[in-house]
Tab-separated table of C-alpha atoms in Angstrom:
chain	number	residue	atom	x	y	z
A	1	UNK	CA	-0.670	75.421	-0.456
A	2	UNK	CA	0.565	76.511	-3.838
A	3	UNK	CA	4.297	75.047	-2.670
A	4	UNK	CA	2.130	71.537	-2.632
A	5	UNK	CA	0.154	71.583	-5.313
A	6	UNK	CA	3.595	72.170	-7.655
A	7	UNK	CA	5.276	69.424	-5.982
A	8	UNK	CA	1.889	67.230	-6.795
A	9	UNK	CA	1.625	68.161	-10.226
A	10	UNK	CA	5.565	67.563	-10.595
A	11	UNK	CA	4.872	63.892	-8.905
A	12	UNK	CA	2.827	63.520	-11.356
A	13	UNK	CA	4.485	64.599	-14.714
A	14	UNK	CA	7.376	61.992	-13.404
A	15	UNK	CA	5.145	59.218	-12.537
A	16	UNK	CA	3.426	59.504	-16.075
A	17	UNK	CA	6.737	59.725	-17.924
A	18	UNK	CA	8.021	56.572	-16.072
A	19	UNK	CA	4.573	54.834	-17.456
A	20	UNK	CA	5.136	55.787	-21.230
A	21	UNK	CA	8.814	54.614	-21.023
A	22	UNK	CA	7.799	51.463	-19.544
A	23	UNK	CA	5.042	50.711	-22.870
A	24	UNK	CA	7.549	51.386	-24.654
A	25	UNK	CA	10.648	49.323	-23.234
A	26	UNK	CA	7.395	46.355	-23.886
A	27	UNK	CA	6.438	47.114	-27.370
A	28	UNK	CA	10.517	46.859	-28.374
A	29	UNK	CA	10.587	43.582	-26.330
A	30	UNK	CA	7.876	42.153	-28.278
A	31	UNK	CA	8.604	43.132	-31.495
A	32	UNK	CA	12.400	41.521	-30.497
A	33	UNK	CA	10.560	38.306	-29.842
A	34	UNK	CA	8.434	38.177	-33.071
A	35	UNK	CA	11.091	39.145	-35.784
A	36	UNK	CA	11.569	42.344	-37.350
A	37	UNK	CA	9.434	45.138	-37.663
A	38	UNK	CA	7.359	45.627	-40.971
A	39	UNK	CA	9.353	47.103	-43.734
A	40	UNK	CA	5.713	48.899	-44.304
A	41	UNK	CA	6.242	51.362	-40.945
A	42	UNK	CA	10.316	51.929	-42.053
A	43	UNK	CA	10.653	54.924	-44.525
A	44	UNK	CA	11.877	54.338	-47.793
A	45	UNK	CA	10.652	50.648	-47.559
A	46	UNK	CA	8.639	51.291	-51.240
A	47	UNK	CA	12.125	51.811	-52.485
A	48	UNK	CA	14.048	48.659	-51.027
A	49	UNK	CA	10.909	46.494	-51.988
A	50	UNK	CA	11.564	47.802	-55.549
A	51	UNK	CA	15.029	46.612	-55.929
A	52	UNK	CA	16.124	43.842	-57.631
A	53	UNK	CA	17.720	40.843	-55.853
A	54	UNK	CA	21.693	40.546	-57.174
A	55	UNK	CA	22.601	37.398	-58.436
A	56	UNK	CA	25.156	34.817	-57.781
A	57	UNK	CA	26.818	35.646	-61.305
A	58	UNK	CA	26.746	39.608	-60.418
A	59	UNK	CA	27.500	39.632	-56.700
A	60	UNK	CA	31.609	39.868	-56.185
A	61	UNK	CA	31.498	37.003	-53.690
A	62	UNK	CA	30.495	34.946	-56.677
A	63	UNK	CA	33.080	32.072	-57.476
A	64	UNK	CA	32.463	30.317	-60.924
A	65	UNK	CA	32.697	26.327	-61.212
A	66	UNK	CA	32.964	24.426	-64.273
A	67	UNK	CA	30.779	21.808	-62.949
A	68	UNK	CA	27.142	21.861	-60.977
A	69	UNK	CA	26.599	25.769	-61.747
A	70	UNK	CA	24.369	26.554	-59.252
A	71	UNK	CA	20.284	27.774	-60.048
A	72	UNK	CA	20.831	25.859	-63.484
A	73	UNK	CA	23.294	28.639	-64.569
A	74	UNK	CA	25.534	27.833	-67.811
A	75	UNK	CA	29.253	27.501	-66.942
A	76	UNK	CA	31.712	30.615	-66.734
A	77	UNK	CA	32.966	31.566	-70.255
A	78	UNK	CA	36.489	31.358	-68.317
A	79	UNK	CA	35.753	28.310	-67.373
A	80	UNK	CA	34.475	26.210	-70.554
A	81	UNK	CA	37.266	27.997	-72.431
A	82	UNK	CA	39.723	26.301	-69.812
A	83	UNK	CA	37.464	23.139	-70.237
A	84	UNK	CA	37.643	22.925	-74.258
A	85	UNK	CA	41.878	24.123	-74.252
A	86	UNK	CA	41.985	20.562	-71.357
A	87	UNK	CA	40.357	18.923	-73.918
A	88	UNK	CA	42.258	20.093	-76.556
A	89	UNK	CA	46.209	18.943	-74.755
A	90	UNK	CA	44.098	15.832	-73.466
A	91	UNK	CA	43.415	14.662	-77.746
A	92	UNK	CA	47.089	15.584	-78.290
A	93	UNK	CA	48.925	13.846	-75.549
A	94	UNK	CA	46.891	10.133	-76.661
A	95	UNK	CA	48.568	11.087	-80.381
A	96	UNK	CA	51.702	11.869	-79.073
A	97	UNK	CA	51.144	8.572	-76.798
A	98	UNK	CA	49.822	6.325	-79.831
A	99	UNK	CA	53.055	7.855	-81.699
A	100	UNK	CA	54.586	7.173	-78.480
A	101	UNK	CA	53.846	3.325	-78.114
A	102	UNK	CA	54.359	3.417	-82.265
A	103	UNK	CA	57.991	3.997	-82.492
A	104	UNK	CA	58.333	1.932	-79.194
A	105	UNK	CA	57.079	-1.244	-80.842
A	106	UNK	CA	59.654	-0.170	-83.902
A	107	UNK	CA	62.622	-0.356	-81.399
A	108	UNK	CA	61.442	-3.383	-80.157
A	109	UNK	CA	61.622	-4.806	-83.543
A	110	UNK	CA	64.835	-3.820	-84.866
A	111	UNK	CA	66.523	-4.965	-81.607
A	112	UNK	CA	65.022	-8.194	-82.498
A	113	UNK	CA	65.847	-7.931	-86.058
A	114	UNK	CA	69.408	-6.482	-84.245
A	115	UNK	CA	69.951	-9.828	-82.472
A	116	UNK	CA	68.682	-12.524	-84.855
A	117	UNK	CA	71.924	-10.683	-87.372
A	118	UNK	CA	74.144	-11.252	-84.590
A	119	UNK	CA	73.375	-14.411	-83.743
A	120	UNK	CA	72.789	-15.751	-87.602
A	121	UNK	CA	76.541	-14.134	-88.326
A	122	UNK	CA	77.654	-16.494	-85.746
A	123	UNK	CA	76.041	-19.460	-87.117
A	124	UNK	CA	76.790	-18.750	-90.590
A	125	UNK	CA	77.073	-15.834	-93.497
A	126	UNK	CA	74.432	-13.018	-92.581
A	127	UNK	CA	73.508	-11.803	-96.623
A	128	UNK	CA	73.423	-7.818	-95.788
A	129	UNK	CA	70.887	-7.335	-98.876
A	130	UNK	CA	68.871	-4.065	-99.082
A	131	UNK	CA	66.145	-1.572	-100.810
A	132	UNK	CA	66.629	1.885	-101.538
A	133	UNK	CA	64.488	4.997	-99.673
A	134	UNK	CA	62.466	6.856	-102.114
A	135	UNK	CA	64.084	10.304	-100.933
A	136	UNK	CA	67.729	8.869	-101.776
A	137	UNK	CA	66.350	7.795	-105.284
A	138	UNK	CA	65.055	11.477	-105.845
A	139	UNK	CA	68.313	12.823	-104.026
A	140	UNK	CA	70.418	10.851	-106.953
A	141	UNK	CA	68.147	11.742	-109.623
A	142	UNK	CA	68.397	15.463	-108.823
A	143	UNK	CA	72.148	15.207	-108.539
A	144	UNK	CA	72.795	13.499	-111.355
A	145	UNK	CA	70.164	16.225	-113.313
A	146	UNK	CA	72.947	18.594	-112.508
A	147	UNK	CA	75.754	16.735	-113.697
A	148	UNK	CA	74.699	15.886	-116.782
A	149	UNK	CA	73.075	18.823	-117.732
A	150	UNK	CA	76.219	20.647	-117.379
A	151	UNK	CA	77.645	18.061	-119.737
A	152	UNK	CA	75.397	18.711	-122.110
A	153	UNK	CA	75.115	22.609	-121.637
A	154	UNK	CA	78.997	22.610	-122.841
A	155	UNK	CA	78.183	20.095	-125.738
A	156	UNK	CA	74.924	21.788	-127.083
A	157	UNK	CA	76.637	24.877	-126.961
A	158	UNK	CA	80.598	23.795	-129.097
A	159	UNK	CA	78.411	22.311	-131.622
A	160	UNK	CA	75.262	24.775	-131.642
A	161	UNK	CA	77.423	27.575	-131.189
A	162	UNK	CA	74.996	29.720	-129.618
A	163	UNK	CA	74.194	30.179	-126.085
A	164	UNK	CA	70.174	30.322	-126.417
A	165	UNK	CA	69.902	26.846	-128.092
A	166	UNK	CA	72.276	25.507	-125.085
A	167	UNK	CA	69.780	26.527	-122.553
A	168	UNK	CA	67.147	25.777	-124.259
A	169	UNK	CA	67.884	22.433	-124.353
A	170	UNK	CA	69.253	22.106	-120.619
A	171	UNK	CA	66.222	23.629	-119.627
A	172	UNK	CA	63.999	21.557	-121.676
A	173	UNK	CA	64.913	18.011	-120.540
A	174	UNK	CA	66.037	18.955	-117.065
A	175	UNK	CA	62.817	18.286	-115.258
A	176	UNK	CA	61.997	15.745	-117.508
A	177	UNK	CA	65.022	13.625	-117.041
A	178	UNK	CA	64.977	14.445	-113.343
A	179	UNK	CA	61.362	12.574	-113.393
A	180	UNK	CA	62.115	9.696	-115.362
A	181	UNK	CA	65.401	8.775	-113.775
A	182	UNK	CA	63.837	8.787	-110.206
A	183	UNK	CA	60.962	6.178	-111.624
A	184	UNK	CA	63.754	4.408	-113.469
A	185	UNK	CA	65.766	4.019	-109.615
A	186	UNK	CA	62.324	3.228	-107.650
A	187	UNK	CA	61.562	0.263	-110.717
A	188	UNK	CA	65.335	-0.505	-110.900
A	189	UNK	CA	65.157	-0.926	-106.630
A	190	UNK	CA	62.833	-3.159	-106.976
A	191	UNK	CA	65.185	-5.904	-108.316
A	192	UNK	CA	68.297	-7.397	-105.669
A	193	UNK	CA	70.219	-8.604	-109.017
A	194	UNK	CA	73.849	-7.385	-107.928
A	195	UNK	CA	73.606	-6.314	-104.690
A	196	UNK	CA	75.643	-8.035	-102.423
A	197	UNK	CA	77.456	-6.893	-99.067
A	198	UNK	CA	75.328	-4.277	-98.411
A	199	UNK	CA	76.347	-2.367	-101.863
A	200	UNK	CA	75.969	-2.390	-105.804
A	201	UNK	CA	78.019	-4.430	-107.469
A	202	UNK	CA	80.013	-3.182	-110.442
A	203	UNK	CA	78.162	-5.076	-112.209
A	204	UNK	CA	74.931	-3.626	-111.679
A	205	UNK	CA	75.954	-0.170	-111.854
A	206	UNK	CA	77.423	-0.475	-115.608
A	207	UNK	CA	74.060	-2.248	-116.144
A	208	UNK	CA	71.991	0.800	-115.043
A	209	UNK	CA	74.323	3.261	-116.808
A	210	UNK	CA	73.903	1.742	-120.389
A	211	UNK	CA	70.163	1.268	-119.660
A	212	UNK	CA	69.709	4.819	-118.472
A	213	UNK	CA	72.175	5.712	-121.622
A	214	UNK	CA	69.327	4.729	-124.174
A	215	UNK	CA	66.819	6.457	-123.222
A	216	UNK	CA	68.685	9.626	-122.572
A	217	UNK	CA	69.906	9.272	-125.899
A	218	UNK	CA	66.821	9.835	-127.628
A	219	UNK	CA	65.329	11.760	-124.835
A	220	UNK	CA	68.575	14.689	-125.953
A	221	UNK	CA	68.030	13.898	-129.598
A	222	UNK	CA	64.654	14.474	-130.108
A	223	UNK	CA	64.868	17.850	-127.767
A	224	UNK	CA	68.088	19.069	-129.659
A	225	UNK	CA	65.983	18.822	-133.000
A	226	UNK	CA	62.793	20.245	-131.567
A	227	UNK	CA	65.178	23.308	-130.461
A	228	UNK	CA	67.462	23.914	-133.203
A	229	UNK	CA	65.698	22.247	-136.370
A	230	UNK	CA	69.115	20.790	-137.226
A	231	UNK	CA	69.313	17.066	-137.471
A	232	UNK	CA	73.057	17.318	-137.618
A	233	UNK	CA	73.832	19.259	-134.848
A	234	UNK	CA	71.273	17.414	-132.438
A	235	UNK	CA	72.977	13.859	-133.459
A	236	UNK	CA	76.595	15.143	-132.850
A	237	UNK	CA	75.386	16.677	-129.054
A	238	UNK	CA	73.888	13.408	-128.299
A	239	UNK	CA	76.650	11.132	-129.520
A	240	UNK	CA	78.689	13.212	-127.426
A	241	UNK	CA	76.850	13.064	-124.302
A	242	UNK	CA	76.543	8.701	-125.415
A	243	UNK	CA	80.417	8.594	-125.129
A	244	UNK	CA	81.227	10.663	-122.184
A	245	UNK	CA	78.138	10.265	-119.944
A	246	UNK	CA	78.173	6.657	-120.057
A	247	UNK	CA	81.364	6.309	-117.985
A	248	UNK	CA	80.626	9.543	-115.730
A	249	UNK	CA	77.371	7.906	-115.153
A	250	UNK	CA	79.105	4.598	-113.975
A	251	UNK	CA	81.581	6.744	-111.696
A	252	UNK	CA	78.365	8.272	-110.514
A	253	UNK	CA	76.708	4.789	-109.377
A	254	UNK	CA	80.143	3.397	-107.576
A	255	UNK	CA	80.352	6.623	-105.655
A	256	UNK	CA	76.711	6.049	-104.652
A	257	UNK	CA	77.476	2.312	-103.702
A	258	UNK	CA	79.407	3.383	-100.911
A	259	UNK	CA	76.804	6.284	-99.163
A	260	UNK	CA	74.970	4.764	-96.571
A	261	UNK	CA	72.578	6.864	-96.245
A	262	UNK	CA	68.868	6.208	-97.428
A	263	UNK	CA	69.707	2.218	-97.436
A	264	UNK	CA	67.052	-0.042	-95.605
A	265	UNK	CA	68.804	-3.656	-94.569
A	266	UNK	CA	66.914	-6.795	-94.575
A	267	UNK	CA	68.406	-9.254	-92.638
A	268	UNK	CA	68.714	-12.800	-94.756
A	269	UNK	CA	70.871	-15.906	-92.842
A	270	UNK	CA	72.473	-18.555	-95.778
A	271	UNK	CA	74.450	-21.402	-93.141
């Protein structure tokens, strides 16, 4: 009797496990079928609840785009700087395009100017007349500045006899004669009188040596007297430069008739 009565109770205990496991193989099942369980029954779900939600700007999947930013977000700083330097090459390649189409329409012109010459020189005598640059009338008045103020270094000092007064006087008209000579070539390139061939004539050149002459004559006599307070000696150094500069400064204008460079031809047809 006891022998039964264990095997009963045993019968038991199993059948009444199999019963639990079975509730609970449902309540999984239904839960499965509704969603997931509460965060209120998992521990720690306080916690989770109180985290903040990562952004799209903080998360490391997050890729940033220049335009649409997503949740109304303002543009990467990596991105608007790459925006504003696109803008930037954008402004300079329409200059550089402008300056482009500029000296394109300049071609175009001079090979027009190129063949009307041509074709004028075979109908008749092409006149090869021309103005002067403004940097070639500074270049010559600069050079010349040099030339003559070594002419007049030696002369101020034979007759001053001192070195001081010399440079004195070179230094006080250099700049000044440098200035007035280059407005005396930009008002003297104003007139065509003697220019023929595509050069001065001699002519022309003697012309603007004697007219340069006077002025520089007075220009040295005045500054010699301001600088030595000697009448005498300021006359002699600026009849001296009157003699010798005149003919260096004609010398001076041939050799510049035959430089090319700084000349700008105008193209005028005589049949």
């Amino acid at each position: 009797l006891s022998v039964t009565m264990v095997k009963f109770a045993a019968l038991l205990i199993t059948v009444a496990t199999s019963l639990q496991c079975a509730e609970s193989f449902n309540v999984g099942a239904g839960n499965s079928r509704l969603g997931a369980p509460s965060v209120r029954n998992i521990p720690g779900a306080s916690l989770v609840q109180r985290l903040p939600t990562p952004s799209a700007r903080s998360s490391p999947l997050f890729v940033a785009t220049s335009e649409n930013p997503t949740n109304g977000e303002p543009a990467s700083p990596v991105i608007q700087s790459l925006d504003n330097e696109m803008k930037k090459m954008q402004k300079q390649r329409a200059r550089f395009e402008a300056k482009l189409n500029e000296y394109s329409t300049k071609i175009v012109a001079l090979e027009q100017k190129k063949a009307e010459y041509l074709e004028g020189a075979s109908l008749g005598e092409a006149e090869a007349s021309f103005s002067e640059r403004k940097l070639r009338s500074a270049v010559k008045a600069m050079t010349w500045r040099v030339i003559a103020g070594s002419v007049t270094f030696i002369t101020a000092l034979k007759f001053s006899g001192s070195m001081a007064v010399a440079l004195k006087v070179v230094g006080s008209d250099f700049f000044s004669k440098a200035a007035t000579m280059f407005i005396g070539e930009r008002a003297m390139n104003k007139s065509s009188a003697g220019r023929k061939g595509g050069a001065d004539s001699a002519g022309r050149s003697l012309a603007k040596a004697l007219i340069w002459r006077l002025f520089a004559i007075c220009n040295t006599l005045t500054v010699c007297f301001f600088v030595s307070k000697d009448f005498s000696m300021a006359s002699k150094v600026a009849g001296s430069d009157a003699i010798f500069k005149t003919a260096l400064m004609v010398g001076f204008e041939r050799v510049w008739a035959k430089i090319e460079w700084g000349k700008e031809y105008q193209v005028e047809f005589a049949i």
